[in-house]
């Protein structure tokens, strides 16, 4: 009212302010989405600092969780800065429990009952090891034949572990299974190929000898 009384036209000013406000509103949409997503991530406890996560392209350990950004350190040491509004899915390997899965390939002529027995005994021995007693949450279980590959029969073994320990358990279980199968005389197949070598000079040499 004061500006109108002193002769300043309010129409152009209000129109300009409306356009600027509209532009700022459209530009801030992504910023608002980032903050809302960050609040939901914290409220729902999807992940926290120190968790091992898969956020799509960014896979590694969470170093910082903010309202707008999440920072993830990958295996190669790179630090990813991800806008919370761009996170569409989360895989958290640090919550509650994990699972170690090992696929063992044996020859087609192997006795599967004997293979199951060796794998079960190896898994129980690992569970009884004091170094792994607190890491394994149950006895390793033989799930059975996973597939019939070109080179052998694939048998799967799985066990629940505490979070982030599944990879170490898998490596140790793989080592023990290899030793146990060797002791039992059960072959672990490997690809074999027949290679033919062609000698282009052989026919010419043979023809010259006939003359």
Tab-separated table of C-alpha atoms in Angstrom:
chain	number	residue	atom	x	y	z
A	1	UNK	CA	0.000	0.000	0.000
A	2	UNK	CA	2.836	2.418	0.761
A	3	UNK	CA	4.554	1.686	-2.570
A	4	UNK	CA	1.277	2.183	-4.387
A	5	UNK	CA	0.775	5.557	-2.670
A	6	UNK	CA	4.202	6.844	-3.737
A	7	UNK	CA	3.605	5.819	-7.347
A	8	UNK	CA	5.556	2.581	-7.701
A	9	UNK	CA	3.716	0.060	-9.881
A	10	UNK	CA	3.401	-3.272	-8.043
A	11	UNK	CA	2.195	-5.353	-10.990
A	12	UNK	CA	5.590	-5.892	-12.713
A	13	UNK	CA	7.310	-6.495	-9.366
A	14	UNK	CA	4.805	-9.165	-8.331
A	15	UNK	CA	4.991	-10.838	-11.734
A	16	UNK	CA	8.801	-10.918	-11.617
A	17	UNK	CA	8.766	-12.278	-8.062
A	18	UNK	CA	6.321	-14.975	-9.121
A	19	UNK	CA	8.531	-16.060	-12.019
A	20	UNK	CA	11.635	-16.122	-9.811
A	21	UNK	CA	9.795	-18.073	-7.115
A	22	UNK	CA	8.542	-20.582	-9.672
A	23	UNK	CA	12.064	-21.096	-11.060
A	24	UNK	CA	13.502	-21.564	-7.589
A	25	UNK	CA	10.706	-23.997	-6.749
A	26	UNK	CA	11.426	-26.197	-9.793
A	27	UNK	CA	15.176	-26.064	-9.145
A	28	UNK	CA	14.755	-26.996	-5.499
A	29	UNK	CA	12.652	-30.077	-6.189
A	30	UNK	CA	15.672	-32.386	-6.315
A	31	UNK	CA	17.118	-30.747	-3.190
A	32	UNK	CA	13.869	-31.295	-1.294
A	33	UNK	CA	13.753	-34.915	-2.519
A	34	UNK	CA	17.322	-35.458	-1.261
A	35	UNK	CA	16.475	-34.163	2.203
A	36	UNK	CA	13.241	-36.134	2.453
A	37	UNK	CA	15.016	-39.321	1.347
A	38	UNK	CA	17.792	-38.692	3.869
A	39	UNK	CA	15.242	-38.342	6.665
A	40	UNK	CA	13.543	-41.603	5.667
A	41	UNK	CA	16.894	-43.423	5.484
A	42	UNK	CA	17.686	-42.368	9.039
A	43	UNK	CA	14.192	-43.004	10.418
A	44	UNK	CA	13.934	-46.469	8.818
A	45	UNK	CA	17.562	-47.287	9.731
A	46	UNK	CA	18.301	-48.585	6.234
A	47	UNK	CA	22.052	-48.297	6.854
A	48	UNK	CA	24.544	-46.491	9.030
A	49	UNK	CA	28.213	-45.571	9.270
A	50	UNK	CA	30.369	-48.689	9.008
A	51	UNK	CA	27.801	-50.798	7.160
A	52	UNK	CA	28.736	-52.630	3.983
A	53	UNK	CA	26.185	-51.658	1.339
A	54	UNK	CA	25.365	-51.933	-2.344
A	55	UNK	CA	23.691	-48.759	-3.651
A	56	UNK	CA	23.931	-49.610	-7.335
A	57	UNK	CA	27.195	-48.376	-8.798
A	58	UNK	CA	28.509	-47.529	-5.335
A	59	UNK	CA	29.463	-50.652	-3.382
A	60	UNK	CA	31.509	-50.453	-0.202
A	61	UNK	CA	31.536	-49.189	3.389
A	62	UNK	CA	29.406	-46.256	4.494
A	63	UNK	CA	31.533	-43.446	5.920
A	64	UNK	CA	28.930	-40.708	6.332
A	65	UNK	CA	25.143	-40.441	6.239
A	66	UNK	CA	23.745	-36.928	5.887
A	67	UNK	CA	20.354	-35.475	5.076
A	68	UNK	CA	21.433	-34.695	1.506
A	69	UNK	CA	24.394	-36.993	0.755
A	70	UNK	CA	25.657	-40.455	1.610
A	71	UNK	CA	29.396	-41.183	1.342
A	72	UNK	CA	30.581	-44.710	0.505
A	73	UNK	CA	34.202	-45.892	0.344
A	74	UNK	CA	34.612	-48.640	-2.279
A	75	UNK	CA	37.069	-51.543	-2.344
A	76	UNK	CA	39.638	-49.548	-4.330
A	77	UNK	CA	39.585	-46.665	-1.860
A	78	UNK	CA	37.429	-44.316	-3.912
A	79	UNK	CA	34.923	-42.178	-2.019
A	80	UNK	CA	31.464	-42.011	-3.595
A	81	UNK	CA	29.156	-39.060	-2.883
A	82	UNK	CA	25.575	-40.161	-3.601
A	83	UNK	CA	22.548	-37.883	-3.408
A	84	UNK	CA	19.960	-39.526	-1.185
A	85	UNK	CA	17.215	-38.776	-3.681
A	86	UNK	CA	19.016	-40.892	-6.301
A	87	UNK	CA	19.203	-44.021	-4.116
A	88	UNK	CA	16.523	-46.328	-5.490
A	89	UNK	CA	17.528	-49.554	-3.743
A	90	UNK	CA	19.822	-50.592	-0.902
A	91	UNK	CA	21.457	-53.907	-0.095
A	92	UNK	CA	22.870	-53.932	3.423
A	93	UNK	CA	25.271	-56.784	4.221
A	94	UNK	CA	25.730	-55.703	7.846
A	95	UNK	CA	22.282	-56.215	9.335
A	96	UNK	CA	21.249	-59.194	11.502
A	97	UNK	CA	23.000	-62.078	9.679
A	98	UNK	CA	24.674	-63.083	6.428
A	99	UNK	CA	25.071	-66.326	4.489
A	100	UNK	CA	28.199	-68.003	3.168
A	101	UNK	CA	27.487	-69.992	0.003
A	102	UNK	CA	29.985	-72.404	-1.549
A	103	UNK	CA	29.481	-74.340	-4.790
A	104	UNK	CA	31.642	-77.475	-5.043
A	105	UNK	CA	32.132	-79.219	-8.386
A	106	UNK	CA	32.709	-82.989	-8.369
A	107	UNK	CA	33.171	-85.506	-11.166
A	108	UNK	CA	30.134	-87.208	-12.696
A	109	UNK	CA	31.308	-90.641	-11.531
A	110	UNK	CA	31.547	-89.484	-7.889
A	111	UNK	CA	29.198	-91.026	-5.325
A	112	UNK	CA	26.954	-88.144	-4.278
A	113	UNK	CA	26.091	-89.762	-0.936
A	114	UNK	CA	29.796	-89.895	-0.138
A	115	UNK	CA	30.199	-86.292	-1.301
A	116	UNK	CA	27.353	-85.174	0.975
A	117	UNK	CA	28.898	-87.018	3.915
A	118	UNK	CA	32.316	-85.401	3.388
A	119	UNK	CA	30.799	-81.935	3.057
A	120	UNK	CA	28.642	-82.338	6.172
A	121	UNK	CA	31.564	-83.580	8.270
A	122	UNK	CA	33.741	-80.738	7.024
A	123	UNK	CA	31.052	-78.199	7.917
A	124	UNK	CA	30.585	-79.610	11.419
A	125	UNK	CA	34.342	-79.550	12.012
A	126	UNK	CA	34.414	-75.893	11.012
A	127	UNK	CA	31.568	-75.095	13.428
A	128	UNK	CA	33.446	-76.809	16.265
A	129	UNK	CA	36.640	-74.864	15.586
A	130	UNK	CA	37.067	-72.266	18.382
A	131	UNK	CA	38.146	-69.669	15.825
A	132	UNK	CA	34.787	-69.959	14.024
A	133	UNK	CA	32.425	-70.996	16.830
A	134	UNK	CA	31.258	-67.418	17.364
A	135	UNK	CA	31.150	-66.621	13.660
A	136	UNK	CA	28.892	-69.422	12.433
A	137	UNK	CA	25.268	-69.201	13.599
A	138	UNK	CA	24.420	-72.776	12.608
A	139	UNK	CA	25.950	-75.941	11.177
A	140	UNK	CA	26.735	-75.699	7.452
A	141	UNK	CA	24.024	-77.455	5.439
A	142	UNK	CA	24.378	-79.306	2.131
A	143	UNK	CA	21.602	-77.989	-0.075
A	144	UNK	CA	22.198	-80.608	-2.766
A	145	UNK	CA	22.890	-80.581	-6.490
A	146	UNK	CA	22.771	-77.041	-7.794
A	147	UNK	CA	23.390	-77.794	-11.475
A	148	UNK	CA	24.841	-80.283	-13.941
A	149	UNK	CA	27.636	-78.469	-15.740
A	150	UNK	CA	29.681	-79.535	-18.720
A	151	UNK	CA	32.654	-80.451	-16.541
A	152	UNK	CA	30.997	-81.799	-13.388
A	153	UNK	CA	28.180	-81.867	-10.841
A	154	UNK	CA	27.791	-78.693	-8.773
A	155	UNK	CA	26.861	-79.243	-5.117
A	156	UNK	CA	25.951	-76.274	-2.918
A	157	UNK	CA	26.843	-75.782	0.763
A	158	UNK	CA	25.489	-72.845	2.789
A	159	UNK	CA	25.683	-71.556	6.361
A	160	UNK	CA	24.445	-68.512	8.272
A	161	UNK	CA	27.160	-66.273	9.708
A	162	UNK	CA	27.403	-63.032	11.616
A	163	UNK	CA	27.355	-59.987	9.321
A	164	UNK	CA	30.447	-59.248	7.214
A	165	UNK	CA	32.084	-62.601	8.052
A	166	UNK	CA	30.584	-64.632	5.207
A	167	UNK	CA	33.540	-64.079	2.876
A	168	UNK	CA	36.138	-65.262	5.362
A	169	UNK	CA	33.996	-68.291	6.212
A	170	UNK	CA	33.603	-69.121	2.516
A	171	UNK	CA	37.366	-69.009	1.946
A	172	UNK	CA	38.102	-71.232	4.952
A	173	UNK	CA	35.321	-73.655	4.064
A	174	UNK	CA	36.606	-73.873	0.483
A	175	UNK	CA	40.095	-74.753	1.733
A	176	UNK	CA	38.824	-77.436	4.098
A	177	UNK	CA	36.515	-78.944	1.495
A	178	UNK	CA	39.390	-79.226	-0.983
A	179	UNK	CA	41.519	-81.075	1.571
A	180	UNK	CA	38.629	-83.330	2.637
A	181	UNK	CA	37.773	-84.302	-0.931
A	182	UNK	CA	41.422	-85.110	-1.630
A	183	UNK	CA	41.565	-87.389	1.406
A	184	UNK	CA	38.354	-89.124	0.327
A	185	UNK	CA	39.661	-89.671	-3.202
A	186	UNK	CA	36.874	-87.592	-4.765
A	187	UNK	CA	38.016	-85.805	-7.895
A	188	UNK	CA	37.373	-82.133	-8.484
A	189	UNK	CA	36.988	-81.869	-12.279
A	190	UNK	CA	38.720	-79.298	-14.409
A	191	UNK	CA	38.095	-78.377	-18.073
A	192	UNK	CA	39.976	-80.513	-20.599
A	193	UNK	CA	40.272	-79.640	-24.270
A	194	UNK	CA	41.778	-81.378	-27.308
A	195	UNK	CA	43.837	-79.083	-29.558
A	196	UNK	CA	44.620	-79.959	-33.186
A	197	UNK	CA	47.662	-78.255	-34.742
A	198	UNK	CA	47.516	-77.839	-38.488
A	199	UNK	CA	50.791	-77.757	-40.435
A	200	UNK	CA	50.374	-76.070	-43.828
A	201	UNK	CA	53.739	-77.331	-45.133
A	202	UNK	CA	53.010	-80.992	-44.502
A	203	UNK	CA	51.129	-81.773	-47.797
A	204	UNK	CA	53.791	-80.058	-49.926
A	205	UNK	CA	56.567	-81.951	-48.229
A	206	UNK	CA	54.720	-85.238	-48.715
A	207	UNK	CA	54.132	-84.491	-52.424
A	208	UNK	CA	57.813	-83.749	-52.983
A	209	UNK	CA	58.777	-87.013	-51.351
A	210	UNK	CA	56.513	-88.971	-53.723
A	211	UNK	CA	58.235	-87.533	-56.739
